[in-house]
Amino acid sequence: MDLIDDPSQAGNAPEFTVSEISGAVKRMIEGEFAHVRVRAEVGRVSRPRSGHVYLDLKDDRAVLSGVIWKGVAGRLATQPEEGMEVVATGRLTTFPGQSKYQIVIEEIAPAGVGALMAMLEKRKAQLAAEGLFAPERKTPIPYLPEVIGVITSPSGAVIRDILHRLRDRFPRRVLIWPVAVQGAACAPEVARAIEGFNALAPGGALPRPDLIIVARGGGSIEDLWGFNEEIVVRAAAASGIPLISAVGHETDTTLIDYAADRRAPTPTAAAEMAVPVRRDLLAWTAEQEARLTAALTQALARRGQRLSDLSRLLPRPETLLDGPRQRLDRAADRLPAALTMRANLGHVRLTRAGAGLRPSLLSTRIDHRRARLENAAGRLAPALARAARLKARELEERARRLDPERIREARARRGRDLDALSTRFARAAAAQAQAWRARLESLDRTRQTLGYTETLKRGYAVVRGDGAVVTSRKAAKSAASLEIEFADGRFTPAEAGVKPAAKKTPPKPPPEQGSLF
């Protein structure tokens, strides 16, 4: 039986495989469009877990697929977002698996200020919807911070202006975290600086700032773009330390200004917000001290005058003691007679009590108590003896029941019962395991009988074309390659040197053999 029929004759036209056509198209496209720049709107953007970025570049009439490999995506200054107008630079290539062409993007940038502003407004709305700009999230600025953390470039004029203004107003300790204030490294370095200041432990070797100032001088929207990145805005919103944003001049606005606790129009203004003027504080303190001294003097004078007025209303001490002194004299006059009367009453009560205490009465009571004691002592000895005999009999009865031989017999009997139970349990467990094993073997034999491998042993075969099972003659003719599986292995017609035969009707297979499908 021929596996593949000869195709109809097509004259002198050459025949190409699909792979040959795909390779030729790929070489032509990559040769003609080795390096291109495309201005378009970003459509669908996909970021799988591999780290690559897949997107669509489109205009009003066509769509071009694009891919940004993982290494390039991590270095991009601007990440593509849906709806953003960009200029993409890269090379055209093809993807034979889906018969389409695409651009491998090596660099991507917004197509002008309008695109940047549109992306900025979209990002602002998204972050505002998450509540990162809500007023209730903002923390009050401390009135006089001990340590101020400044995040800026250490080589610019901004840090000198801040330090100069702090020195003039109120000198404080300043920690400087140097960062790049523009370019691709700006956003990650600023975010790490904010998180680093917040990670400092209070009371540690490096003091934790009470206030953070993020500062940069003025510039274009491209220069300030690092402070519009989402990573910087989220770090500022999550900061546990109050943060002042001083990015650009008064007319410059970035997204970090909305997430910060306070916005300063300039870096110098941020320093003025951070600390008060020391001379003003000293003058105010001196004024408050003078007012306090005057208020205390006046209060003491008023209270002294009030005390003098009240003291004039009090009577003289001699007058206050006249009444108590007179009462004391009257009590002293009555005391001797009262003491004599008290002594007489006590003598009468003692005489009455002593009249009933006769020696004969005490002797009678003592004799009566002695007789009761001797009677009780006579009954005590027999009672103790009876109790001892009773306890002895109970002890002998319990001793007779505690026979060692009977205990050993009971223990041996219990041991024999335990051995018998163990033997029965072992036999039951072995019988159950044997039954389960027999059932498992029966199920395995049934599985093997129902599997297609047993059918192959009876002379049947499985035909596969392009990795899938072939179930019809039409599918076999359209397959690029065929593979036949027998009971003892697989092979392809190319291995056996079989050539396609002329088109003819294949004979019917015998009833006992043939294809399963």
Short mmCIF file of C-alpha atoms in Angstrom, two decimals:
data_model
loop_
_atom_site.label_atom_id
_atom_site.label_comp_id
_atom_site.label_asym_id
_atom_site.label_seq_id
_atom_site.Cartn_x
_atom_site.Cartn_y
_atom_site.Cartn_z
CA MET A 1 0.00 0.00 0.00
CA ASP A 2 1.43 3.44 -0.97
CA LEU A 3 1.52 5.88 1.90
CA ILE A 4 1.68 9.08 -0.21
CA ASP A 5 0.27 9.65 -3.69
CA ASP A 6 2.19 11.63 -6.28
CA PRO A 7 0.97 15.21 -6.67
CA SER A 8 -0.33 16.33 -10.02
CA GLN A 9 2.25 17.61 -12.46
CA ALA A 10 2.71 21.44 -12.27
CA GLY A 11 4.95 21.95 -15.26
CA ASN A 12 8.38 23.54 -14.82
CA ALA A 13 7.45 25.74 -11.79
CA PRO A 14 9.88 25.04 -8.89
CA GLU A 15 8.54 23.69 -5.64
CA PHE A 16 9.48 25.34 -2.28
CA THR A 17 8.92 24.16 1.22
CA VAL A 18 7.28 26.44 3.74
CA SER A 19 10.59 26.81 5.61
CA GLU A 20 12.38 27.83 2.38
CA ILE A 21 9.77 30.49 1.65
CA SER A 22 9.95 31.80 5.27
CA GLY A 23 13.77 31.91 5.16
CA ALA A 24 13.80 33.79 1.84
CA VAL A 25 11.29 36.36 3.11
CA LYS A 26 13.26 36.77 6.34
CA ARG A 27 16.55 37.39 4.52
CA MET A 28 14.95 39.90 2.16
CA ILE A 29 13.20 41.89 4.90
CA GLU A 30 16.23 41.95 7.23
CA GLY A 31 18.47 42.94 4.31
CA GLU A 32 16.26 45.79 3.11
CA PHE A 33 15.17 47.11 6.54
CA ALA A 34 18.21 46.51 8.74
CA HIS A 35 17.65 49.76 10.70
CA VAL A 36 14.39 51.76 10.72
CA ARG A 37 12.69 54.47 12.80
CA VAL A 38 8.90 54.25 13.11
CA ARG A 39 6.59 56.98 14.43
CA ALA A 40 3.32 55.48 15.65
CA GLU A 41 0.85 55.16 18.49
CA VAL A 42 1.35 52.37 21.02
CA GLY A 43 -1.52 49.89 20.98
CA ARG A 44 -1.73 46.71 23.01
CA VAL A 45 1.18 46.25 25.46
CA SER A 46 1.95 42.83 26.98
CA ARG A 47 4.57 42.16 29.66
CA PRO A 48 4.84 38.38 30.33
CA ARG A 49 6.86 36.93 33.21
CA SER A 50 9.86 36.39 30.89
CA GLY A 51 10.61 40.13 31.06
CA HIS A 52 10.17 40.77 27.33
CA VAL A 53 7.70 43.43 26.17
CA TYR A 54 5.33 42.78 23.25
CA LEU A 55 3.39 45.69 21.77
CA ASP A 56 1.60 46.98 18.70
CA LEU A 57 2.59 50.12 16.78
CA LYS A 58 -0.33 51.48 14.79
CA ASP A 59 -1.68 54.39 12.82
CA ASP A 60 -5.11 54.93 11.26
CA ARG A 61 -4.60 52.24 8.60
CA ALA A 62 -2.10 49.60 9.69
CA VAL A 63 -0.65 47.77 12.71
CA LEU A 64 2.99 46.67 13.16
CA SER A 65 3.88 44.12 15.84
CA GLY A 66 6.91 44.91 17.97
CA VAL A 67 9.04 43.20 20.60
CA ILE A 68 11.50 44.59 23.13
CA TRP A 69 13.83 41.98 24.55
CA LYS A 70 14.32 41.80 28.34
CA GLY A 71 17.83 43.30 28.36
CA VAL A 72 16.76 46.30 26.26
CA ALA A 73 13.51 46.84 28.22
CA GLY A 74 15.45 47.27 31.46
CA ARG A 75 17.60 50.04 29.96
CA LEU A 76 14.81 52.11 28.39
CA ALA A 77 14.41 55.62 29.76
CA THR A 78 10.70 55.65 28.80
CA GLN A 79 8.53 52.58 29.19
CA PRO A 80 5.86 52.24 26.47
CA GLU A 81 2.25 52.69 27.53
CA GLU A 82 -0.95 52.16 25.58
CA GLY A 83 -2.08 55.31 23.75
CA MET A 84 1.35 57.01 23.82
CA GLU A 85 2.80 58.38 20.57
CA VAL A 86 6.42 57.25 20.21
CA VAL A 87 9.33 57.01 17.82
CA ALA A 88 10.68 53.43 17.84
CA THR A 89 14.12 52.55 16.47
CA GLY A 90 15.03 48.97 15.58
CA ARG A 91 15.20 46.41 12.80
CA LEU A 92 12.50 44.52 10.91
CA THR A 93 12.44 40.75 10.98
CA THR A 94 9.95 37.92 10.55
CA PHE A 95 8.42 35.36 12.87
CA PRO A 96 7.97 32.15 10.80
CA GLY A 97 5.86 30.49 13.50
CA GLN A 98 2.97 32.85 12.74
CA SER A 99 3.91 33.98 9.19
CA LYS A 100 4.17 37.66 10.16
CA TYR A 101 6.81 40.36 10.30
CA GLN A 102 7.66 42.50 13.31
CA ILE A 103 10.11 45.12 14.52
CA VAL A 104 12.71 44.32 17.17
CA ILE A 105 12.87 47.62 19.08
CA GLU A 106 16.24 48.79 20.39
CA GLU A 107 15.21 52.29 21.49
CA ILE A 108 11.89 54.03 22.07
CA ALA A 109 11.13 57.64 22.95
CA PRO A 110 8.04 59.85 23.13
CA ALA A 111 7.24 61.68 19.89
CA GLY A 112 7.45 65.23 21.28
CA VAL A 113 6.24 67.22 24.27
CA GLY A 114 2.59 66.58 23.46
CA ALA A 115 3.03 62.84 23.91
CA LEU A 116 4.90 63.34 27.17
CA MET A 117 2.16 65.58 28.54
CA ALA A 118 -0.53 63.10 27.51
CA MET A 119 1.33 60.27 29.22
CA LEU A 120 1.90 62.49 32.27
CA GLU A 121 -1.80 63.31 32.58
CA LYS A 122 -2.74 59.65 32.21
CA ARG A 123 -0.25 58.59 34.89
CA LYS A 124 -1.40 61.42 37.17
CA ALA A 125 -5.03 60.32 36.89
CA GLN A 126 -4.11 56.70 37.57
CA LEU A 127 -2.08 57.49 40.69
CA ALA A 128 -4.71 59.95 41.95
CA ALA A 129 -7.35 57.22 41.59
CA GLU A 130 -5.24 55.02 43.87
CA GLY A 131 -5.33 57.76 46.53
CA LEU A 132 -1.60 58.55 46.52
CA PHE A 133 -2.31 62.30 46.31
CA ALA A 134 -5.05 62.37 48.97
CA PRO A 135 -4.61 65.16 51.58
CA GLU A 136 -5.27 62.79 54.48
CA ARG A 137 -2.11 60.85 53.61
CA LYS A 138 0.13 63.88 54.10
CA THR A 139 2.16 64.35 57.31
CA PRO A 140 2.75 67.74 58.99
CA ILE A 141 6.28 69.12 58.69
CA PRO A 142 8.16 69.21 62.07
CA TYR A 143 8.65 72.74 63.39
CA LEU A 144 12.36 72.36 64.18
CA PRO A 145 13.88 69.09 62.86
CA GLU A 146 17.16 67.91 64.40
CA VAL A 147 18.40 66.10 61.26
CA ILE A 148 17.45 66.97 57.65
CA GLY A 149 18.03 64.51 54.79
CA VAL A 150 18.64 66.09 51.37
CA ILE A 151 18.34 64.03 48.17
CA THR A 152 20.00 65.85 45.28
CA SER A 153 23.13 66.03 43.16
CA PRO A 154 26.20 66.80 45.33
CA SER A 155 27.90 68.83 42.59
CA GLY A 156 25.16 71.32 41.69
CA ALA A 157 24.28 74.74 43.02
CA VAL A 158 21.10 73.39 44.65
CA ILE A 159 22.85 71.78 47.62
CA ARG A 160 24.96 74.91 48.18
CA ASP A 161 21.83 77.10 48.21
CA ILE A 162 20.10 74.78 50.70
CA LEU A 163 23.09 74.60 53.05
CA HIS A 164 23.63 78.37 52.85
CA ARG A 165 19.99 79.11 53.68
CA LEU A 166 19.94 76.60 56.55
CA ARG A 167 23.13 78.16 57.94
CA ASP A 168 21.60 81.63 57.81
CA ARG A 169 18.24 80.68 59.33
CA PHE A 170 18.89 77.91 61.85
CA PRO A 171 21.94 75.56 61.54
CA ARG A 172 20.90 71.91 61.60
CA ARG A 173 22.62 68.59 60.92
CA VAL A 174 22.23 67.65 57.24
CA LEU A 175 22.60 64.20 55.62
CA ILE A 176 23.16 64.34 51.84
CA TRP A 177 22.21 61.33 49.68
CA PRO A 178 23.82 61.93 46.28
CA VAL A 179 21.69 60.94 43.27
CA ALA A 180 21.44 61.62 39.55
CA VAL A 181 18.82 64.33 38.99
CA GLN A 182 18.18 63.58 35.31
CA GLY A 183 18.58 60.74 32.85
CA ALA A 184 17.74 57.07 33.08
CA ALA A 185 19.37 56.59 36.51
CA CYS A 186 17.42 59.44 38.13
CA ALA A 187 14.18 57.67 39.05
CA PRO A 188 15.63 54.45 40.59
CA GLU A 189 18.29 56.37 42.53
CA VAL A 190 15.81 58.88 43.97
CA ALA A 191 13.40 56.08 44.94
CA ARG A 192 16.23 54.13 46.61
CA ALA A 193 17.34 57.26 48.47
CA ILE A 194 13.84 57.86 49.92
CA GLU A 195 13.55 54.22 50.93
CA GLY A 196 17.09 54.28 52.36
CA PHE A 197 16.37 57.26 54.64
CA ASN A 198 13.19 55.55 55.86
CA ALA A 199 15.10 52.33 56.54
CA LEU A 200 17.46 54.02 59.02
CA ALA A 201 16.71 52.95 62.59
CA PRO A 202 16.12 55.70 65.20
CA GLY A 203 19.07 56.02 67.54
CA GLY A 204 21.43 54.12 65.25
CA ALA A 205 24.99 54.93 64.22
CA LEU A 206 23.65 57.05 61.35
CA PRO A 207 20.86 59.33 62.61
CA ARG A 208 17.43 58.98 61.05
CA PRO A 209 16.28 62.27 59.44
CA ASP A 210 13.26 64.08 60.85
CA LEU A 211 12.62 65.65 57.43
CA ILE A 212 13.53 64.80 53.80
CA ILE A 213 14.03 67.37 51.02
CA VAL A 214 14.09 66.15 47.38
CA ALA A 215 15.62 69.01 45.40
CA ARG A 216 16.65 69.82 41.84
CA GLY A 217 17.06 72.98 39.79
CA GLY A 218 14.87 73.98 36.88
CA GLY A 219 14.90 72.40 33.44
CA SER A 220 12.78 71.16 30.57
CA ILE A 221 10.12 68.51 30.96
CA GLU A 222 12.55 65.92 29.63
CA ASP A 223 15.15 66.92 32.25
CA LEU A 224 12.59 66.66 35.06
CA TRP A 225 10.97 63.48 33.76
CA GLY A 226 12.67 61.24 36.32
CA PHE A 227 10.54 62.86 39.04
CA ASN A 228 7.38 61.91 37.11
CA GLU A 229 8.18 58.19 37.18
CA GLU A 230 5.79 55.95 39.07
CA ILE A 231 8.55 54.41 41.22
CA VAL A 232 9.49 57.84 42.60
CA VAL A 233 5.88 58.87 43.27
CA ARG A 234 5.12 55.62 45.13
CA ALA A 235 8.30 55.93 47.22
CA ALA A 236 7.40 59.51 48.20
CA ALA A 237 3.82 58.54 49.08
CA ALA A 238 5.02 55.58 51.20
CA SER A 239 7.64 57.62 53.10
CA GLY A 240 7.15 57.57 56.86
CA ILE A 241 9.34 60.68 57.18
CA PRO A 242 7.77 64.03 56.18
CA LEU A 243 8.98 64.97 52.70
CA ILE A 244 9.30 68.34 50.92
CA SER A 245 9.46 68.35 47.12
CA ALA A 246 11.61 71.13 45.68
CA VAL A 247 11.99 70.08 42.04
CA GLY A 248 12.43 72.81 39.42
CA HIS A 249 11.33 76.41 39.63
CA GLU A 250 7.96 77.76 40.70
CA THR A 251 6.33 77.08 37.31
CA ASP A 252 7.65 73.51 37.07
CA THR A 253 5.31 70.79 38.34
CA THR A 254 6.11 67.09 38.63
CA LEU A 255 4.15 64.17 40.05
CA ILE A 256 6.34 63.99 43.14
CA ASP A 257 4.96 67.42 44.10
CA TYR A 258 1.48 65.87 44.50
CA ALA A 259 2.72 62.87 46.54
CA ALA A 260 5.01 64.90 48.83
CA ASP A 261 3.79 66.30 52.15
CA ARG A 262 4.76 69.84 51.11
CA ARG A 263 5.79 71.43 47.79
CA ALA A 264 8.38 74.20 47.68
CA PRO A 265 8.62 76.47 44.61
CA THR A 266 12.44 76.39 44.76
CA PRO A 267 15.13 74.49 46.72
CA THR A 268 15.85 77.67 48.69
CA ALA A 269 12.19 77.93 49.65
CA ALA A 270 12.34 74.30 50.82
CA ALA A 271 15.13 75.21 53.24
CA GLU A 272 13.02 78.13 54.50
CA MET A 273 10.06 75.79 55.07
CA ALA A 274 12.26 73.28 56.90
CA VAL A 275 13.51 75.57 59.72
CA PRO A 276 12.47 78.90 61.25
CA VAL A 277 14.77 81.93 61.57
CA ARG A 278 16.93 81.55 64.69
CA ARG A 279 17.14 85.29 65.37
CA ASP A 280 13.36 85.60 65.17
CA LEU A 281 12.99 82.72 67.60
CA LEU A 282 15.47 84.32 70.03
CA ALA A 283 13.65 87.68 69.81
CA TRP A 284 10.30 85.99 70.32
CA THR A 285 11.69 84.03 73.28
CA ALA A 286 13.08 87.18 74.89
CA GLU A 287 9.74 88.93 74.40
CA GLN A 288 7.86 86.01 75.91
CA GLU A 289 10.31 85.93 78.83
CA ALA A 290 9.70 89.64 79.54
CA ARG A 291 5.96 89.20 79.33
CA LEU A 292 6.16 86.19 81.66
CA THR A 293 8.25 88.12 84.21
CA ALA A 294 5.83 91.07 84.16
CA ALA A 295 2.84 88.74 84.49
CA LEU A 296 4.41 86.92 87.47
CA THR A 297 5.30 90.23 89.19
CA GLN A 298 1.78 91.56 88.76
CA ALA A 299 0.25 88.27 89.95
CA LEU A 300 2.43 88.23 93.09
CA ALA A 301 1.58 91.87 93.85
CA ARG A 302 -2.15 91.19 93.50
CA ARG A 303 -1.98 88.13 95.71
CA GLY A 304 0.06 90.00 98.36
CA GLN A 305 -2.54 92.78 98.48
CA ARG A 306 -5.32 90.23 98.69
CA LEU A 307 -3.55 88.47 101.57
CA SER A 308 -3.18 91.76 103.46
CA ASP A 309 -6.85 92.53 102.98
CA LEU A 310 -7.93 89.13 104.24
CA SER A 311 -5.57 89.24 107.24
CA ARG A 312 -7.22 92.42 108.53
CA LEU A 313 -10.54 90.58 108.78
CA LEU A 314 -9.13 87.86 111.07
CA PRO A 315 -9.53 88.30 114.92
CA ARG A 316 -6.54 88.48 117.29
CA PRO A 317 -5.03 85.17 118.51
CA GLU A 318 -5.76 86.00 122.17
CA THR A 319 -9.42 86.39 121.34
CA LEU A 320 -9.52 83.01 119.59
CA LEU A 321 -8.06 81.25 122.70
CA ASP A 322 -10.36 82.80 125.35
CA GLY A 323 -13.23 80.31 124.90
CA PRO A 324 -11.12 77.09 124.82
CA ARG A 325 -9.12 78.29 127.86
CA GLN A 326 -12.32 78.82 129.88
CA ARG A 327 -13.66 75.37 128.93
CA LEU A 328 -10.36 73.78 130.01
CA ASP A 329 -10.56 75.46 133.44
CA ARG A 330 -14.10 74.20 134.02
CA ALA A 331 -13.11 70.64 133.04
CA ALA A 332 -10.12 70.75 135.42
CA ASP A 333 -12.43 71.73 138.31
CA ARG A 334 -14.74 68.75 137.66
CA LEU A 335 -11.98 66.14 137.18
CA PRO A 336 -11.16 65.19 140.88
CA ALA A 337 -14.81 64.51 141.77
CA ALA A 338 -15.27 62.45 138.63
CA LEU A 339 -12.16 60.35 139.40
CA THR A 340 -13.37 59.65 142.97
CA MET A 341 -16.79 58.57 141.73
CA ARG A 342 -15.20 56.28 139.10
CA ALA A 343 -13.01 54.59 141.73
CA ASN A 344 -15.98 53.98 144.07
CA LEU A 345 -18.02 52.37 141.31
CA GLY A 346 -15.13 50.02 140.47
CA HIS A 347 -14.74 48.98 144.11
CA VAL A 348 -18.44 48.10 144.35
CA ARG A 349 -18.32 45.94 141.19
CA LEU A 350 -15.20 44.12 142.44
CA THR A 351 -16.85 43.38 145.84
CA ARG A 352 -19.90 41.91 144.14
CA ALA A 353 -17.83 39.71 141.88
CA GLY A 354 -15.57 38.45 144.73
CA ALA A 355 -18.57 37.42 146.89
CA GLY A 356 -19.28 34.41 144.61
CA LEU A 357 -15.65 33.12 144.46
CA ARG A 358 -15.61 30.70 147.50
CA PRO A 359 -12.84 28.00 147.82
CA SER A 360 -15.38 25.19 148.36
CA LEU A 361 -17.12 25.98 145.06
CA LEU A 362 -13.81 25.92 143.15
CA SER A 363 -12.82 22.55 144.80
CA THR A 364 -16.18 20.99 143.80
CA ARG A 365 -15.78 22.03 140.20
CA ILE A 366 -12.19 20.73 140.08
CA ASP A 367 -13.24 17.32 141.52
CA HIS A 368 -16.07 16.99 139.00
CA ARG A 369 -13.75 17.72 136.07
CA ARG A 370 -11.12 15.27 137.42
CA ALA A 371 -13.74 12.46 137.62
CA ARG A 372 -14.80 13.03 134.03
CA LEU A 373 -11.16 12.97 132.90
CA GLU A 374 -10.42 9.67 134.73
CA ASN A 375 -13.57 8.06 133.23
CA ALA A 376 -12.52 9.09 129.73
CA ALA A 377 -8.96 7.82 130.33
CA GLY A 378 -10.33 4.41 131.42
CA ARG A 379 -12.32 4.05 128.17
CA LEU A 380 -9.45 5.21 125.94
CA ALA A 381 -7.16 2.15 126.31
CA PRO A 382 -9.83 -0.52 125.36
CA ALA A 383 -10.97 1.64 122.45
CA LEU A 384 -7.43 1.91 121.09
CA ALA A 385 -6.93 -1.85 121.46
CA ARG A 386 -10.15 -2.60 119.57
CA ALA A 387 -9.23 -0.22 116.77
CA ALA A 388 -5.74 -1.80 116.48
CA ARG A 389 -7.22 -5.32 116.29
CA LEU A 390 -9.71 -4.19 113.60
CA LYS A 391 -6.98 -2.60 111.48
CA ALA A 392 -4.79 -5.70 111.90
CA ARG A 393 -7.61 -7.96 110.59
CA GLU A 394 -8.14 -5.65 107.58
CA LEU A 395 -4.41 -5.72 106.89
CA GLU A 396 -4.26 -9.55 107.05
CA GLU A 397 -7.30 -9.79 104.71
CA ARG A 398 -5.64 -7.55 102.11
CA ALA A 399 -2.31 -9.42 102.49
CA ARG A 400 -4.07 -12.72 101.70
CA ARG A 401 -5.50 -11.22 98.50
CA LEU A 402 -2.04 -10.00 97.37
CA ASP A 403 -0.75 -13.48 96.39
CA PRO A 404 2.35 -13.24 94.06
CA GLU A 405 1.52 -16.54 92.38
CA ARG A 406 -1.98 -15.38 91.44
CA ILE A 407 -0.54 -12.13 90.05
CA ARG A 408 1.96 -14.07 87.92
CA GLU A 409 -0.79 -16.34 86.59
CA ALA A 410 -2.98 -13.34 85.66
CA ARG A 411 -0.05 -11.68 83.93
CA ALA A 412 0.78 -14.83 81.92
CA ARG A 413 -2.90 -15.22 80.93
CA ARG A 414 -3.05 -11.61 79.70
CA GLY A 415 0.21 -12.14 77.74
CA ARG A 416 -1.23 -15.20 75.97
CA ASP A 417 -4.37 -13.24 75.06
CA LEU A 418 -2.23 -10.41 73.65
CA ASP A 419 -0.13 -12.84 71.57
CA ALA A 420 -3.28 -14.40 70.14
CA LEU A 421 -4.70 -11.00 69.19
CA SER A 422 -1.37 -10.00 67.56
CA THR A 423 -1.33 -13.20 65.51
CA ARG A 424 -4.92 -12.68 64.34
CA PHE A 425 -4.19 -9.07 63.43
CA ALA A 426 -1.08 -10.02 61.40
CA ARG A 427 -3.05 -12.70 59.48
CA ALA A 428 -5.90 -10.26 58.78
CA ALA A 429 -3.48 -7.54 57.61
CA ALA A 430 -1.63 -9.96 55.31
CA ALA A 431 -4.92 -11.23 53.84
CA GLN A 432 -6.16 -7.65 53.23
CA ALA A 433 -2.86 -6.63 51.59
CA GLN A 434 -2.95 -9.77 49.38
CA ALA A 435 -6.51 -8.93 48.31
CA TRP A 436 -5.54 -5.34 47.45
CA ARG A 437 -2.47 -6.58 45.52
CA ALA A 438 -4.57 -9.03 43.51
CA ARG A 439 -7.13 -6.32 42.72
CA LEU A 440 -4.35 -3.91 41.65
CA GLU A 441 -2.81 -6.53 39.37
CA SER A 442 -6.24 -7.24 37.85
CA LEU A 443 -6.81 -3.54 37.19
CA ASP A 444 -3.32 -3.22 35.63
CA ARG A 445 -4.03 -6.19 33.31
CA THR A 446 -7.32 -4.57 32.32
CA ARG A 447 -5.51 -1.28 31.63
CA GLN A 448 -2.96 -3.00 29.43
CA THR A 449 -5.71 -4.89 27.58
CA LEU A 450 -7.68 -1.72 26.87
CA GLY A 451 -4.57 0.27 25.76
CA TYR A 452 -3.74 0.73 22.13
CA THR A 453 -0.32 -0.96 22.54
CA GLU A 454 -2.03 -4.36 22.88
CA THR A 455 -3.94 -3.63 19.68
CA LEU A 456 -0.64 -2.88 17.90
CA LYS A 457 0.57 -6.38 18.82
CA ARG A 458 -2.32 -7.86 16.79
CA GLY A 459 -0.98 -6.34 13.56
CA TYR A 460 -2.39 -2.83 13.62
CA ALA A 461 -0.40 0.43 13.30
CA VAL A 462 -0.78 4.15 14.22
CA VAL A 463 -0.04 6.74 11.50
CA ARG A 464 1.02 10.25 12.54
CA GLY A 465 1.58 13.24 10.29
CA ASP A 466 3.26 16.48 11.45
CA GLY A 467 3.03 15.30 15.08
CA ALA A 468 -0.75 14.53 14.96
CA VAL A 469 -2.63 11.28 14.39
CA VAL A 470 -3.77 10.86 10.76
CA THR A 471 -7.32 9.55 10.45
CA SER A 472 -8.03 9.98 6.72
CA ARG A 473 -6.38 9.60 3.32
CA LYS A 474 -6.75 13.36 2.67
CA ALA A 475 -4.91 14.22 5.85
CA ALA A 476 -2.12 11.80 4.95
CA LYS A 477 -1.66 13.46 1.54
CA SER A 478 -1.50 16.98 3.02
CA ALA A 479 1.01 16.05 5.76
CA ALA A 480 4.61 17.16 5.20
CA SER A 481 6.01 14.05 6.90
CA LEU A 482 4.56 10.76 8.09
CA GLU A 483 5.51 8.49 10.98
CA ILE A 484 4.18 4.93 11.49
CA GLU A 485 4.16 3.25 14.93
CA PHE A 486 4.15 -0.58 15.15
CA ALA A 487 4.26 -2.78 18.22
CA ASP A 488 8.07 -2.91 18.15
CA GLY A 489 8.81 0.79 17.41
CA ARG A 490 8.31 3.71 15.03
CA PHE A 491 9.77 4.58 11.61
CA THR A 492 9.24 7.05 8.79
CA PRO A 493 8.90 6.15 5.10
CA ALA A 494 12.09 8.15 4.43
CA GLU A 495 14.07 5.73 6.65
CA ALA A 496 12.86 2.76 4.62
CA GLY A 497 13.56 4.44 1.26
CA VAL A 498 9.92 4.40 0.19
CA LYS A 499 9.14 6.69 -2.72
CA PRO A 500 5.69 8.08 -3.42
CA ALA A 501 3.86 5.82 -5.88
CA ALA A 502 1.62 6.81 -8.76
CA LYS A 503 -1.85 7.84 -7.86
CA LYS A 504 -4.07 4.80 -7.61
CA THR A 505 -6.78 3.37 -5.48
CA PRO A 506 -5.21 1.57 -2.51
CA PRO A 507 -6.35 -2.01 -1.91
CA LYS A 508 -8.59 -2.66 1.02
CA PRO A 509 -6.79 -4.03 4.06
CA PRO A 510 -7.54 -7.59 5.15
CA PRO A 511 -10.11 -7.93 7.93
CA GLU A 512 -7.50 -8.99 10.48
CA GLN A 513 -5.01 -6.09 9.91
CA GLY A 514 -5.08 -2.35 9.11
CA SER A 515 -4.89 1.03 10.71
CA LEU A 516 -6.64 1.80 13.93
CA PHE A 517 -7.62 5.24 12.67
#
